[in-house]
Amino acid sequence: LMDAGCGYGENMVPIKKKYPNFNFIGVDKHKPTISKAKNKHDFADFICEDLTNLSLQSNTIDIVLSNQDIPSQLQRMNKI
């Protein structure tokens, strides 16, 4: 599961409790926010990147979560 625009990673916490075997990736382009998320949550990998230019390998994400209105960015995320 990838949280697109994850902020501090809080939206993944209840999902982690319900689905503990999921792999979690948080993506945000704000470096200080990602640093705080990394320190706060050890169950997820956090990367500081722009959603439209991810370094993830193709076909590695099954579920994308976002609490933001970012449809134009998601449309350009053809890689995942």
PDB file of C-alpha atoms in Angstrom, residues 37-78:
ATOM      1  CA  ALA A  37       7.350  10.176   9.571  1.00  0.00           C
ATOM      2  CA  LYS A  38      10.432   7.929   9.513  1.00  0.00           C
ATOM      3  CA  ASN A  39      11.117   8.669  13.163  1.00  0.00           C
ATOM      4  CA  LYS A  40       7.505   8.157  14.183  1.00  0.00           C
ATOM      5  CA  HIS A  41       6.564   4.976  12.292  1.00  0.00           C
ATOM      6  CA  ASP A  42       8.855   1.997  11.869  1.00  0.00           C
ATOM      7  CA  PHE A  43       6.345  -0.178  10.004  1.00  0.00           C
ATOM      8  CA  ALA A  44       6.595   1.727   6.714  1.00  0.00           C
ATOM      9  CA  ASP A  45       9.228   2.798   4.230  1.00  0.00           C
ATOM     10  CA  PHE A  46       9.114   6.520   3.554  1.00  0.00           C
ATOM     11  CA  ILE A  47      10.518   8.172   0.475  1.00  0.00           C
ATOM     12  CA  CYS A  48      10.873  11.836  -0.326  1.00  0.00           C
ATOM     13  CA  GLU A  49       9.894  12.184  -3.972  1.00  0.00           C
ATOM     14  CA  ASP A  50       7.439  13.901  -6.237  1.00  0.00           C
ATOM     15  CA  LEU A  51       4.539  11.586  -7.083  1.00  0.00           C
ATOM     16  CA  THR A  52       4.929  12.248 -10.789  1.00  0.00           C
ATOM     17  CA  ASN A  53       8.547  11.053 -10.839  1.00  0.00           C
ATOM     18  CA  LEU A  54       8.779   8.041  -8.542  1.00  0.00           C
ATOM     19  CA  SER A  55      11.830   5.826  -8.466  1.00  0.00           C
ATOM     20  CA  LEU A  56       9.757   2.741  -7.632  1.00  0.00           C
ATOM     21  CA  GLN A  57       9.948  -0.234  -9.963  1.00  0.00           C
ATOM     22  CA  SER A  58       6.993  -0.845 -12.248  1.00  0.00           C
ATOM     23  CA  ASN A  59       4.071  -2.850 -10.894  1.00  0.00           C
ATOM     24  CA  THR A  60       5.187  -2.721  -7.257  1.00  0.00           C
ATOM     25  CA  ILE A  61       2.088  -1.040  -5.768  1.00  0.00           C
ATOM     26  CA  ASP A  62      -1.316  -2.696  -5.479  1.00  0.00           C
ATOM     27  CA  ILE A  63      -3.184  -0.033  -3.492  1.00  0.00           C
ATOM     28  CA  VAL A  64      -2.779   3.755  -3.484  1.00  0.00           C
ATOM     29  CA  LEU A  65      -4.164   5.749  -0.576  1.00  0.00           C
ATOM     30  CA  SER A  66      -4.515   9.514  -0.589  1.00  0.00           C
ATOM     31  CA  ASN A  67      -6.559  11.905   1.490  1.00  0.00           C
ATOM     32  CA  GLN A  68      -5.710  14.721  -0.907  1.00  0.00           C
ATOM     33  CA  ASP A  69      -7.246  15.711  -4.199  1.00  0.00           C
ATOM     34  CA  ILE A  70      -4.435  14.738  -6.526  1.00  0.00           C
ATOM     35  CA  PRO A  71      -6.103  13.062  -9.518  1.00  0.00           C
ATOM     36  CA  SER A  72      -3.872  14.745 -12.083  1.00  0.00           C
ATOM     37  CA  GLN A  73      -0.768  13.420 -10.339  1.00  0.00           C
ATOM     38  CA  LEU A  74      -2.253   9.948  -9.992  1.00  0.00           C
ATOM     39  CA  GLN A  75      -3.028   9.861 -13.709  1.00  0.00           C
ATOM     40  CA  ARG A  76       0.635  10.499 -14.457  1.00  0.00           C
ATOM     41  CA  MET A  77       1.731   7.728 -12.083  1.00  0.00           C
ATOM     42  CA  ASN A  78       1.688   5.103 -14.832  1.00  0.00           C
TER      43      ASN A  78
END
